[in-house]
mmCIF file of N, CA and C and ligand atoms in Angstrom:
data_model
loop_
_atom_site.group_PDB
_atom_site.id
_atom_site.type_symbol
_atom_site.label_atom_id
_atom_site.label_comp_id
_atom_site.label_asym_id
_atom_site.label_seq_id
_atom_site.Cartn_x
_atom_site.Cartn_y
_atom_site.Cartn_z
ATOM 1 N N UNK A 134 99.843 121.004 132.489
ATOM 2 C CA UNK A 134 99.554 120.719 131.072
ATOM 3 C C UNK A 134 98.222 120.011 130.969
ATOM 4 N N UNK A 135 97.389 120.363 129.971
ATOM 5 C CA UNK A 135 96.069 120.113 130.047
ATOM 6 C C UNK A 135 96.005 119.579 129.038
ATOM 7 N N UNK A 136 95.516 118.234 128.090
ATOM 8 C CA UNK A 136 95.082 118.258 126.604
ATOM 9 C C UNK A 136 93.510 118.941 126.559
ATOM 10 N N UNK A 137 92.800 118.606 127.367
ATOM 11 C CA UNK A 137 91.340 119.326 127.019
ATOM 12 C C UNK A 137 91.365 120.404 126.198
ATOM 13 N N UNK A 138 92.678 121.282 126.279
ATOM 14 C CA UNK A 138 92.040 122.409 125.637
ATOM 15 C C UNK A 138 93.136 122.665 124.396
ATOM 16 N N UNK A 139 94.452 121.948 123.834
ATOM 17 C CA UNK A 139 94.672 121.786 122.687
ATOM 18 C C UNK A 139 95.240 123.005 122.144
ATOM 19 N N UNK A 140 94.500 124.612 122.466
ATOM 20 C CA UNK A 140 94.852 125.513 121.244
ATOM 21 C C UNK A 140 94.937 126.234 122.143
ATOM 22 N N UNK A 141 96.096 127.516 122.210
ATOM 23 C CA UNK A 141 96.299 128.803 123.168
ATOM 24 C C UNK A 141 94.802 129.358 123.404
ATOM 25 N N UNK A 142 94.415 130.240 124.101
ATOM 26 C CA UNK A 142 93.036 130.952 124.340
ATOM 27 C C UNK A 142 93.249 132.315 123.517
ATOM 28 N N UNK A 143 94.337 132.348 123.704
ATOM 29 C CA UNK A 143 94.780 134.209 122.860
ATOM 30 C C UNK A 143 95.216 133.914 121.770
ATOM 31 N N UNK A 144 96.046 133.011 120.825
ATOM 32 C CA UNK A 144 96.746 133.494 119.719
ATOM 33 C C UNK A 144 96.368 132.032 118.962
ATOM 34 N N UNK A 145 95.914 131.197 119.626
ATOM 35 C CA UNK A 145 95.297 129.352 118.853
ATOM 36 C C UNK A 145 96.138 128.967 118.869
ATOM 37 N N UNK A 146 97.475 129.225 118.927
ATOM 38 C CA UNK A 146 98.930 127.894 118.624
ATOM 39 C C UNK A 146 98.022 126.887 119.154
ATOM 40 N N UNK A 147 99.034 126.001 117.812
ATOM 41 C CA UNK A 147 98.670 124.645 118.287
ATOM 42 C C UNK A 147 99.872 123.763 118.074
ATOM 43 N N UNK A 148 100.179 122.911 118.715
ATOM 44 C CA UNK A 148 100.983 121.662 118.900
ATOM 45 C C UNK A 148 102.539 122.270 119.639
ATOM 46 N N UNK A 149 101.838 123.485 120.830
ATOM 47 C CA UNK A 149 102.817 124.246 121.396
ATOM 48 C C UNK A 149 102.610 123.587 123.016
ATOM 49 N N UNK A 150 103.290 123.997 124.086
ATOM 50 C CA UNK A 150 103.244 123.420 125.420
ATOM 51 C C UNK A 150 102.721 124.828 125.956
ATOM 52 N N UNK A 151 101.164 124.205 126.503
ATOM 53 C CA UNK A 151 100.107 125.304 126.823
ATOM 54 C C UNK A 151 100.295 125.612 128.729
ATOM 55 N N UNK A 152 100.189 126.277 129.444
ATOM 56 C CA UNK A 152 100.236 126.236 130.396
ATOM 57 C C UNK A 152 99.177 127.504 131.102
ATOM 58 N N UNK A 153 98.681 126.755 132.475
ATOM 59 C CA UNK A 153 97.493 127.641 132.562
ATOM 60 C C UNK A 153 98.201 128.885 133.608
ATOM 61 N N UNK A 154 97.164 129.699 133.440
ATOM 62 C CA UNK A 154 98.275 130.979 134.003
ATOM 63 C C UNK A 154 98.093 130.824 135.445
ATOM 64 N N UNK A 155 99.305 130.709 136.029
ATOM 65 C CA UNK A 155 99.562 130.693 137.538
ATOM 66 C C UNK A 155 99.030 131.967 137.833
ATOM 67 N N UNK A 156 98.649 131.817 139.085
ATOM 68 C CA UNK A 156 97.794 132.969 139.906
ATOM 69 C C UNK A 156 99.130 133.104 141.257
ATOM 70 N N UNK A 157 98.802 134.639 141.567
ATOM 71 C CA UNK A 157 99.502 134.807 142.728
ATOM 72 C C UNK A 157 99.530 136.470 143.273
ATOM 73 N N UNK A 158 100.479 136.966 143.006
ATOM 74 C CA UNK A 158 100.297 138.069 143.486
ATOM 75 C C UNK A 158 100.331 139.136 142.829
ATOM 76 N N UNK A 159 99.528 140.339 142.996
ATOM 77 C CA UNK A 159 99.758 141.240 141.687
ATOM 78 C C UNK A 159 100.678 142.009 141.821
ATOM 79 N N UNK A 160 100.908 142.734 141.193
ATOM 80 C CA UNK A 160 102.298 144.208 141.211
ATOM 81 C C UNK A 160 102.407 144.768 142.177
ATOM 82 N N UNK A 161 101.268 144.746 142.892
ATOM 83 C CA UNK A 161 101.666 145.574 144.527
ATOM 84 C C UNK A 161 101.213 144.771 145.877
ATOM 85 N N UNK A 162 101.641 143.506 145.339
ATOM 86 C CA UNK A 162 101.488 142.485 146.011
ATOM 87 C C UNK A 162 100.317 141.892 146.574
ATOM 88 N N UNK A 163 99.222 142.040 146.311
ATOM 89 C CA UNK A 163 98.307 141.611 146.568
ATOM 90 C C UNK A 163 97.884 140.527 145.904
ATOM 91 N N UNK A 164 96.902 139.804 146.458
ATOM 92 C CA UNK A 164 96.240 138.548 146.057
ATOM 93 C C UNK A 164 95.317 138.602 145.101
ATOM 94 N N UNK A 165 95.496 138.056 144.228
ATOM 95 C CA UNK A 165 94.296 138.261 142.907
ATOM 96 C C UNK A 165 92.754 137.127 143.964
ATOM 97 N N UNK A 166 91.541 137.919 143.468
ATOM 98 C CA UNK A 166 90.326 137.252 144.041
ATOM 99 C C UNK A 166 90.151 135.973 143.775
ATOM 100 N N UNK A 167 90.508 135.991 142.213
ATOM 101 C CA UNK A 167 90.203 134.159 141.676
ATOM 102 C C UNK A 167 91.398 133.343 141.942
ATOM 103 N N UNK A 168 92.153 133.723 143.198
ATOM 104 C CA UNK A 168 92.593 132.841 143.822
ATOM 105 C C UNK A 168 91.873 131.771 144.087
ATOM 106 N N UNK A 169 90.887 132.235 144.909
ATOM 107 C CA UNK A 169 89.895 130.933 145.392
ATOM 108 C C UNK A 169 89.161 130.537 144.314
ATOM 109 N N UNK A 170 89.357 129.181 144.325
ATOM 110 C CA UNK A 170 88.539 127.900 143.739
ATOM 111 C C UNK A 170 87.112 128.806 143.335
ATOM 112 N N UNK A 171 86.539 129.221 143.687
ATOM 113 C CA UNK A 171 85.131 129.184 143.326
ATOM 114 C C UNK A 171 85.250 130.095 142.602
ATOM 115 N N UNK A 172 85.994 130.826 141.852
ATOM 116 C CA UNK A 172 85.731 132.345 141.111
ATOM 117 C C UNK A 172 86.849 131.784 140.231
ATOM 118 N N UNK A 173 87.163 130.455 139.860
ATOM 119 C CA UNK A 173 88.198 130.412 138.940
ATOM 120 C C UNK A 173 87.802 128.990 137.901
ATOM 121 N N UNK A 174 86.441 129.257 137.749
ATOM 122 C CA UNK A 174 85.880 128.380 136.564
ATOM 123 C C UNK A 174 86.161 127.939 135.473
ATOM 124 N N UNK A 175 86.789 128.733 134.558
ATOM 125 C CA UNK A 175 86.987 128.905 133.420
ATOM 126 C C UNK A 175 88.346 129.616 133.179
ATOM 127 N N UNK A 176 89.283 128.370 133.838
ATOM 128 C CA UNK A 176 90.511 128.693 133.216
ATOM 129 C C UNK A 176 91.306 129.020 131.875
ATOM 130 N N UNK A 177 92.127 129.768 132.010
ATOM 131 C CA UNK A 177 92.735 129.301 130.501
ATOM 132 C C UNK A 177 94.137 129.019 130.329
ATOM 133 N N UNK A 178 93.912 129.033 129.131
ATOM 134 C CA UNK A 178 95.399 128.101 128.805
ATOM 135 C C UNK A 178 96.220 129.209 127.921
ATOM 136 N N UNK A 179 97.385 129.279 127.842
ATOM 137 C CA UNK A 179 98.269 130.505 126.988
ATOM 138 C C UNK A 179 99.286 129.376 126.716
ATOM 139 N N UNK A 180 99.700 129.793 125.241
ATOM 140 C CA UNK A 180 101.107 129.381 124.781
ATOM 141 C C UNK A 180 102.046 130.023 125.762
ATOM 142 N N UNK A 181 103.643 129.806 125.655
ATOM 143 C CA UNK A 181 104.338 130.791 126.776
ATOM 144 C C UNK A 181 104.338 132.364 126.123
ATOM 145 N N UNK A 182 104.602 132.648 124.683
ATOM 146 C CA UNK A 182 104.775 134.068 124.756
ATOM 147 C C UNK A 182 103.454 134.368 125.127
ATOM 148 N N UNK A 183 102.538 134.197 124.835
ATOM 149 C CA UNK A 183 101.309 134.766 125.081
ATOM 150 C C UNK A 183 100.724 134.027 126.887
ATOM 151 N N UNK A 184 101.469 133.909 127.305
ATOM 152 C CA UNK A 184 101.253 133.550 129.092
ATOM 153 C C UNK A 184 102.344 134.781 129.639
ATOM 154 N N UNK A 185 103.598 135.385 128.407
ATOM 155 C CA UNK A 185 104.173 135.980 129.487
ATOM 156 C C UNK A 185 103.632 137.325 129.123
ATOM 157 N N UNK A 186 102.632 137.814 127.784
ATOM 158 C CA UNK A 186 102.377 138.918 127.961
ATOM 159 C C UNK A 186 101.398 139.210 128.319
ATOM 160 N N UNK A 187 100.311 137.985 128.781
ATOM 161 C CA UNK A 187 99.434 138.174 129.890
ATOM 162 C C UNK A 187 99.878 138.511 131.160
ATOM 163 N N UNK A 188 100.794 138.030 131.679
ATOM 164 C CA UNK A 188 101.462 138.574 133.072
ATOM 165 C C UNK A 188 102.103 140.370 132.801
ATOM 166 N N UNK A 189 102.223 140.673 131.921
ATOM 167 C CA UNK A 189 102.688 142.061 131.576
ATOM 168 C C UNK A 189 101.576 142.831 131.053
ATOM 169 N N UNK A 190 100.171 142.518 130.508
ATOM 170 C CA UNK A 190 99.082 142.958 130.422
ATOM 171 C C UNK A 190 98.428 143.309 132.020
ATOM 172 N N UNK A 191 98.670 141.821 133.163
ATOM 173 C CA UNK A 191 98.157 142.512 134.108
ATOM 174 C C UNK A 191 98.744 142.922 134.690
ATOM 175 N N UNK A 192 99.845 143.099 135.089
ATOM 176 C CA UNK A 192 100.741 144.197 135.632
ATOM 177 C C UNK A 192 100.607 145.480 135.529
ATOM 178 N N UNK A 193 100.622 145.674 133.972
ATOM 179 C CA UNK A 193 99.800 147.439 133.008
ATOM 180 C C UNK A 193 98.463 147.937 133.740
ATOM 181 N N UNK A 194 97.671 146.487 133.596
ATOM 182 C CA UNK A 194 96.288 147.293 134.690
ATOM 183 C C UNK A 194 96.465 147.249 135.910
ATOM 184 N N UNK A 195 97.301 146.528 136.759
ATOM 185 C CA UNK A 195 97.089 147.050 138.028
ATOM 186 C C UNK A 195 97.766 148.498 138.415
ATOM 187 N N UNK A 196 98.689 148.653 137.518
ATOM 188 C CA UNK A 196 99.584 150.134 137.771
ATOM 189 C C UNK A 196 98.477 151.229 137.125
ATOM 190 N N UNK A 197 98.027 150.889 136.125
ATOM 191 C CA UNK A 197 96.614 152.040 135.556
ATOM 192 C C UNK A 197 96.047 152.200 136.403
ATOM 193 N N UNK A 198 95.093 151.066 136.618
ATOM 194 C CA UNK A 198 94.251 151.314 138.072
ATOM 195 C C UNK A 198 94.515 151.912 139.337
ATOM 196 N N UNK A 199 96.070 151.620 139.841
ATOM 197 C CA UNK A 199 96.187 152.540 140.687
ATOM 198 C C UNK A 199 96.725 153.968 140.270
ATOM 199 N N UNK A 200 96.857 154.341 139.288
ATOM 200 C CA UNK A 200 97.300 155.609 138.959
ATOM 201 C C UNK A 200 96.176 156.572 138.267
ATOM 202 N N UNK A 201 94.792 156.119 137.791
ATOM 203 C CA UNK A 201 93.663 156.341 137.423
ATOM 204 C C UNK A 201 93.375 156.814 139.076
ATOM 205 N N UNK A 202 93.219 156.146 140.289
ATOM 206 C CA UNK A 202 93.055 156.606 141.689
ATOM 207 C C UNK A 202 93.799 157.601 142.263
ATOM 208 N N UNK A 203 95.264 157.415 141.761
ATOM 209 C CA UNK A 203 96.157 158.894 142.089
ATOM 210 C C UNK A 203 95.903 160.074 141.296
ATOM 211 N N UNK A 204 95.796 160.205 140.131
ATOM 212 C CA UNK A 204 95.452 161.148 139.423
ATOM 213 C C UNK A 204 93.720 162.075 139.705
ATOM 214 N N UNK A 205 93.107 161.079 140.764
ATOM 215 C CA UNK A 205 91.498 161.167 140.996
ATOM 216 C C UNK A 205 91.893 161.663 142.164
ATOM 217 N N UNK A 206 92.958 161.683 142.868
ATOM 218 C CA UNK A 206 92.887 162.161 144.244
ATOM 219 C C UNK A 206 93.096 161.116 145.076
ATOM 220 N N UNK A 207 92.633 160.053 145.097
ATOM 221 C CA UNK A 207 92.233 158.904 146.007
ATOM 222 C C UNK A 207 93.464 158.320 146.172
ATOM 223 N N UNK A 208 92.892 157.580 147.554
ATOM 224 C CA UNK A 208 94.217 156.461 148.130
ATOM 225 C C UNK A 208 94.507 155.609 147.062
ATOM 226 N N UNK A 209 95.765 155.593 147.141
ATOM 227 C CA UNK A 209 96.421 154.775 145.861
ATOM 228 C C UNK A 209 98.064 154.540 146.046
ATOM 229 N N UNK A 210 97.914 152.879 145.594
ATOM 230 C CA UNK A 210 99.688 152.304 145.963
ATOM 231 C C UNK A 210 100.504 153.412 145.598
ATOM 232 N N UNK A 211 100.099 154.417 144.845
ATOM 233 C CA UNK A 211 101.364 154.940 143.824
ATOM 234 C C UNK A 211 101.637 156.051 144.462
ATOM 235 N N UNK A 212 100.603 156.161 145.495
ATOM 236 C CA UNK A 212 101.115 157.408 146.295
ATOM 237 C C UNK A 212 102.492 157.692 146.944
ATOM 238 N N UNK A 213 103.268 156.323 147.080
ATOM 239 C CA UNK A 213 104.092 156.442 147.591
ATOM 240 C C UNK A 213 105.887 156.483 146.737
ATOM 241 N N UNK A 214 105.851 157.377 146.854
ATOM 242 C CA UNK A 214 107.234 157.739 145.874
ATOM 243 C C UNK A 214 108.049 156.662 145.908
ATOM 244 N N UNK A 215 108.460 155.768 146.414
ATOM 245 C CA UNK A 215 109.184 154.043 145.459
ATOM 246 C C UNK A 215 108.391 153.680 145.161
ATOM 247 N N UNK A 216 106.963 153.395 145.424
ATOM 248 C CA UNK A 216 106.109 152.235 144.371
ATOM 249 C C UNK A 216 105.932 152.912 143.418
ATOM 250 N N UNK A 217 105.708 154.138 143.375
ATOM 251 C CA UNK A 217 105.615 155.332 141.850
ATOM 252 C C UNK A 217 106.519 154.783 141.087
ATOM 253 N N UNK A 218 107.636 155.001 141.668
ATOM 254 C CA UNK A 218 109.026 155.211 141.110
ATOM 255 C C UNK A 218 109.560 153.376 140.125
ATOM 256 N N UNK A 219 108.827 152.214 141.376
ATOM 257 C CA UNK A 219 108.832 150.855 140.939
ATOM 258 C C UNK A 219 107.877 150.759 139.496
ATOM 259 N N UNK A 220 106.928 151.682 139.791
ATOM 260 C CA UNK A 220 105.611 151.427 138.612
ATOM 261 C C UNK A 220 106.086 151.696 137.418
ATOM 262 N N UNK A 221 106.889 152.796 137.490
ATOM 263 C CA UNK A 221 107.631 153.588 136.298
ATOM 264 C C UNK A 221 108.331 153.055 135.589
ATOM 265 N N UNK A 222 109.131 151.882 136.288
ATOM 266 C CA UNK A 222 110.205 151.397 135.874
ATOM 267 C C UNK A 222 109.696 149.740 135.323
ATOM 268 N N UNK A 223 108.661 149.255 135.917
ATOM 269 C CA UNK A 223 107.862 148.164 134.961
ATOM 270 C C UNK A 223 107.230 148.444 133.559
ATOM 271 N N UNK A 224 106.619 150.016 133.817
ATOM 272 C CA UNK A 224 105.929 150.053 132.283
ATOM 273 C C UNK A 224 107.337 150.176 131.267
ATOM 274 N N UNK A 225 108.108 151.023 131.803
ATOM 275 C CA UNK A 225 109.544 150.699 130.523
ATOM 276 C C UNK A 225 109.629 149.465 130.561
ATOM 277 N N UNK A 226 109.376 148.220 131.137
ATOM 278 C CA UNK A 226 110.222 147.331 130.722
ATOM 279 C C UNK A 226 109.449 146.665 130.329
ATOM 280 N N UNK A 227 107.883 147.052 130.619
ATOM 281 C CA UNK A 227 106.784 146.070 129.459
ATOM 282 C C UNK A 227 106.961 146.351 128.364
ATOM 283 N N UNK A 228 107.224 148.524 128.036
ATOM 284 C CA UNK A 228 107.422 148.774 126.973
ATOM 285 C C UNK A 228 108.384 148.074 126.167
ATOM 286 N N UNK A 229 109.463 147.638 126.731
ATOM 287 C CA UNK A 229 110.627 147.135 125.795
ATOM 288 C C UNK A 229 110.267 145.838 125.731
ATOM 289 N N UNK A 230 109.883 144.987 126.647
ATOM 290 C CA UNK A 230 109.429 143.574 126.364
ATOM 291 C C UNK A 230 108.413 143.757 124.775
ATOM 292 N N UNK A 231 107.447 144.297 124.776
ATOM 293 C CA UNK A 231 106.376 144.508 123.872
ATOM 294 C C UNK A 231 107.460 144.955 122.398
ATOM 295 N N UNK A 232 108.217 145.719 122.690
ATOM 296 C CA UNK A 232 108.941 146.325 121.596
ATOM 297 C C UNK A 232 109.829 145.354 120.704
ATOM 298 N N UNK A 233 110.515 144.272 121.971
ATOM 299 C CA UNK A 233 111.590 143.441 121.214
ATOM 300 C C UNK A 233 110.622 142.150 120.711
ATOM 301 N N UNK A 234 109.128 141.889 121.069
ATOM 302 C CA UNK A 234 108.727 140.462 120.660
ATOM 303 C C UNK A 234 107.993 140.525 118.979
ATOM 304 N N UNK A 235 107.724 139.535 118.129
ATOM 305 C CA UNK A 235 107.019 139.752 117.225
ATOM 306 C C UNK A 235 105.822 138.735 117.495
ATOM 307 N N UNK A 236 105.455 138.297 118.572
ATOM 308 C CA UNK A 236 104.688 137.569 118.741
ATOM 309 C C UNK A 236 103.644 138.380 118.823
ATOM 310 N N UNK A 237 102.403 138.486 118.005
ATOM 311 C CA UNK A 237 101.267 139.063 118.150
ATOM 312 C C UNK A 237 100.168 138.757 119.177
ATOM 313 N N UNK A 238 99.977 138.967 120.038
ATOM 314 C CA UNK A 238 98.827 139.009 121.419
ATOM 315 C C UNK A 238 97.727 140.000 121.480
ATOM 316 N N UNK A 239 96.782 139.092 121.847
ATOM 317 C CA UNK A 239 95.329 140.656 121.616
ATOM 318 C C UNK A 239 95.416 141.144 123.307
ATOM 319 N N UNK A 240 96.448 140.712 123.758
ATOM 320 C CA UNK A 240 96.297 141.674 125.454
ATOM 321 C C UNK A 240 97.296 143.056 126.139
ATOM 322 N N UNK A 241 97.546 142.859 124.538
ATOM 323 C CA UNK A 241 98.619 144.539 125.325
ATOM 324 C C UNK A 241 99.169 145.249 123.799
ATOM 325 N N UNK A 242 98.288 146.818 123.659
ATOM 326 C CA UNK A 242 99.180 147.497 122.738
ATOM 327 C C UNK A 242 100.038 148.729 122.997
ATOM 328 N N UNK A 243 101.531 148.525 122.576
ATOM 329 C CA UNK A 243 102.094 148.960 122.852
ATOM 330 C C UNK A 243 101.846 150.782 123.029
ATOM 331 N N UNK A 244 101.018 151.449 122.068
ATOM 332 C CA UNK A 244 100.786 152.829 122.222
ATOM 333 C C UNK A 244 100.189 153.087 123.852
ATOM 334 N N UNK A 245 99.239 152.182 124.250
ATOM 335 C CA UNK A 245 98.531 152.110 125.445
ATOM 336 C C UNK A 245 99.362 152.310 126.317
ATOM 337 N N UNK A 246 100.738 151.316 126.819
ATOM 338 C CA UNK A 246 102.129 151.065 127.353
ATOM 339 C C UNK A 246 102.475 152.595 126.892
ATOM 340 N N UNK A 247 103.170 153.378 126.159
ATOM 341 C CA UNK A 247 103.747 154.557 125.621
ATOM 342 C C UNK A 247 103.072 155.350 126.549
ATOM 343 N N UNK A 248 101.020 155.628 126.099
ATOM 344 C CA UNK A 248 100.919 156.430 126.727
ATOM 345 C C UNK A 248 100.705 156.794 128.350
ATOM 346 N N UNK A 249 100.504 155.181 129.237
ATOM 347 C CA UNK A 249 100.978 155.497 130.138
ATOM 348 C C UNK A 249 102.152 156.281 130.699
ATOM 349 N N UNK A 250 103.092 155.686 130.177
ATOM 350 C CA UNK A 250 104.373 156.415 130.471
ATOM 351 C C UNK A 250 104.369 157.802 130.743
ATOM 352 N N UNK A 251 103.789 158.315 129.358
ATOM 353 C CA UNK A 251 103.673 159.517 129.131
ATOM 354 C C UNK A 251 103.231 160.428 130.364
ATOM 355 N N UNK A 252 102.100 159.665 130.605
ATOM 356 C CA UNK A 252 101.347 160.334 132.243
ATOM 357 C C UNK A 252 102.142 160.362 133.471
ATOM 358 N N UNK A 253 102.925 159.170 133.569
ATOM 359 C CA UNK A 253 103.385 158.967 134.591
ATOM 360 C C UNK A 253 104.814 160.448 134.568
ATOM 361 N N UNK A 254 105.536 160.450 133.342
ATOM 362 C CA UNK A 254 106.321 161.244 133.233
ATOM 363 C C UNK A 254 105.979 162.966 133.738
ATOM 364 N N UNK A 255 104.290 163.214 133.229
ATOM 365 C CA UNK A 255 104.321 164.571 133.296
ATOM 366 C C UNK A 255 103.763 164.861 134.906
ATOM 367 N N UNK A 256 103.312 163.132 135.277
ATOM 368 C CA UNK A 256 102.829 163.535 136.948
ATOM 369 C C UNK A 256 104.264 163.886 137.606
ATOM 370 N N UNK A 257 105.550 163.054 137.494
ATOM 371 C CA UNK A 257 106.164 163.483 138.160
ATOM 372 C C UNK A 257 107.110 164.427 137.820
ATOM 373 N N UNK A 258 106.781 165.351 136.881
ATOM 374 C CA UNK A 258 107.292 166.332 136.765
ATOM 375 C C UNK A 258 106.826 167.716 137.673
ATOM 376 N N UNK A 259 105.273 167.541 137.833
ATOM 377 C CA UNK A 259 104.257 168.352 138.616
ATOM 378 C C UNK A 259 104.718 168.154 140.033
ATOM 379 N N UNK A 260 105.112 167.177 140.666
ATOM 380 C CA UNK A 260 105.393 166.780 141.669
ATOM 381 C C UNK A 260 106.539 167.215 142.423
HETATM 382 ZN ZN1 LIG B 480 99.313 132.042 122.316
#
């Protein structure tokens, strides 16, 4: 808990319990870079709904990103039919997280969430 910074970074609440977003591992387990101290300057602070749909915003891009690489041909986590199959089954449940909240966040819209899906559905239909 920080007072320095008083107001969410994404949505401004104020006189809410701000917390800065824990760093750790991403969706396919890897280490985010601004782990280390020196690439993590400019922290921020999120109310909790808007800290937990930052953690479900980056989850969305690390599964894009690796599926933007599968769809390109290239080595990619998703190559492997359970992490596919794991990836598939997070974007439904961002989708439904996103679906049941009314908390408004500028880091994840739900059509974006949909149309992943969508891709993921007709890749493994090709497959
Ligand atoms: Zn917020």
């Amino acid at each position: 808990m920080d007072a320095g910074a008083g107001s969410c970074n994404a949505c401004g609440a104020v006189g809410t319990a701000l917390m800065k977003l824990s760093l750790g591992k991403d969706f396919f387990g890897r280490a985010y870079d601004r782990l280390s101290p020196s690439s993590d300057q400019s922290p921020k602070w999120y109310c909790e709904p808007c800290s937990m749909q930052k953690n479900l915003q980056r989850d969305f891009r690390d599964i894009r990103a690796e599926f933007e690489k599968l769809t390109a041909g290239q080595i990619s986590e998703l190559s492997q039919t359970e992490t596919f199959q794991r990836a598939a089954l997070r974007l439904r449940e961002i989708a439904a997280i996103l679906g049941a909240t009314s908390h408004q966040s500028p880091f994840l819209a739900a059509p974006d969430v949909a149309h992943l899906i969508g891709r993921f559905q007709t890749t493994t239909m090709q497959a």
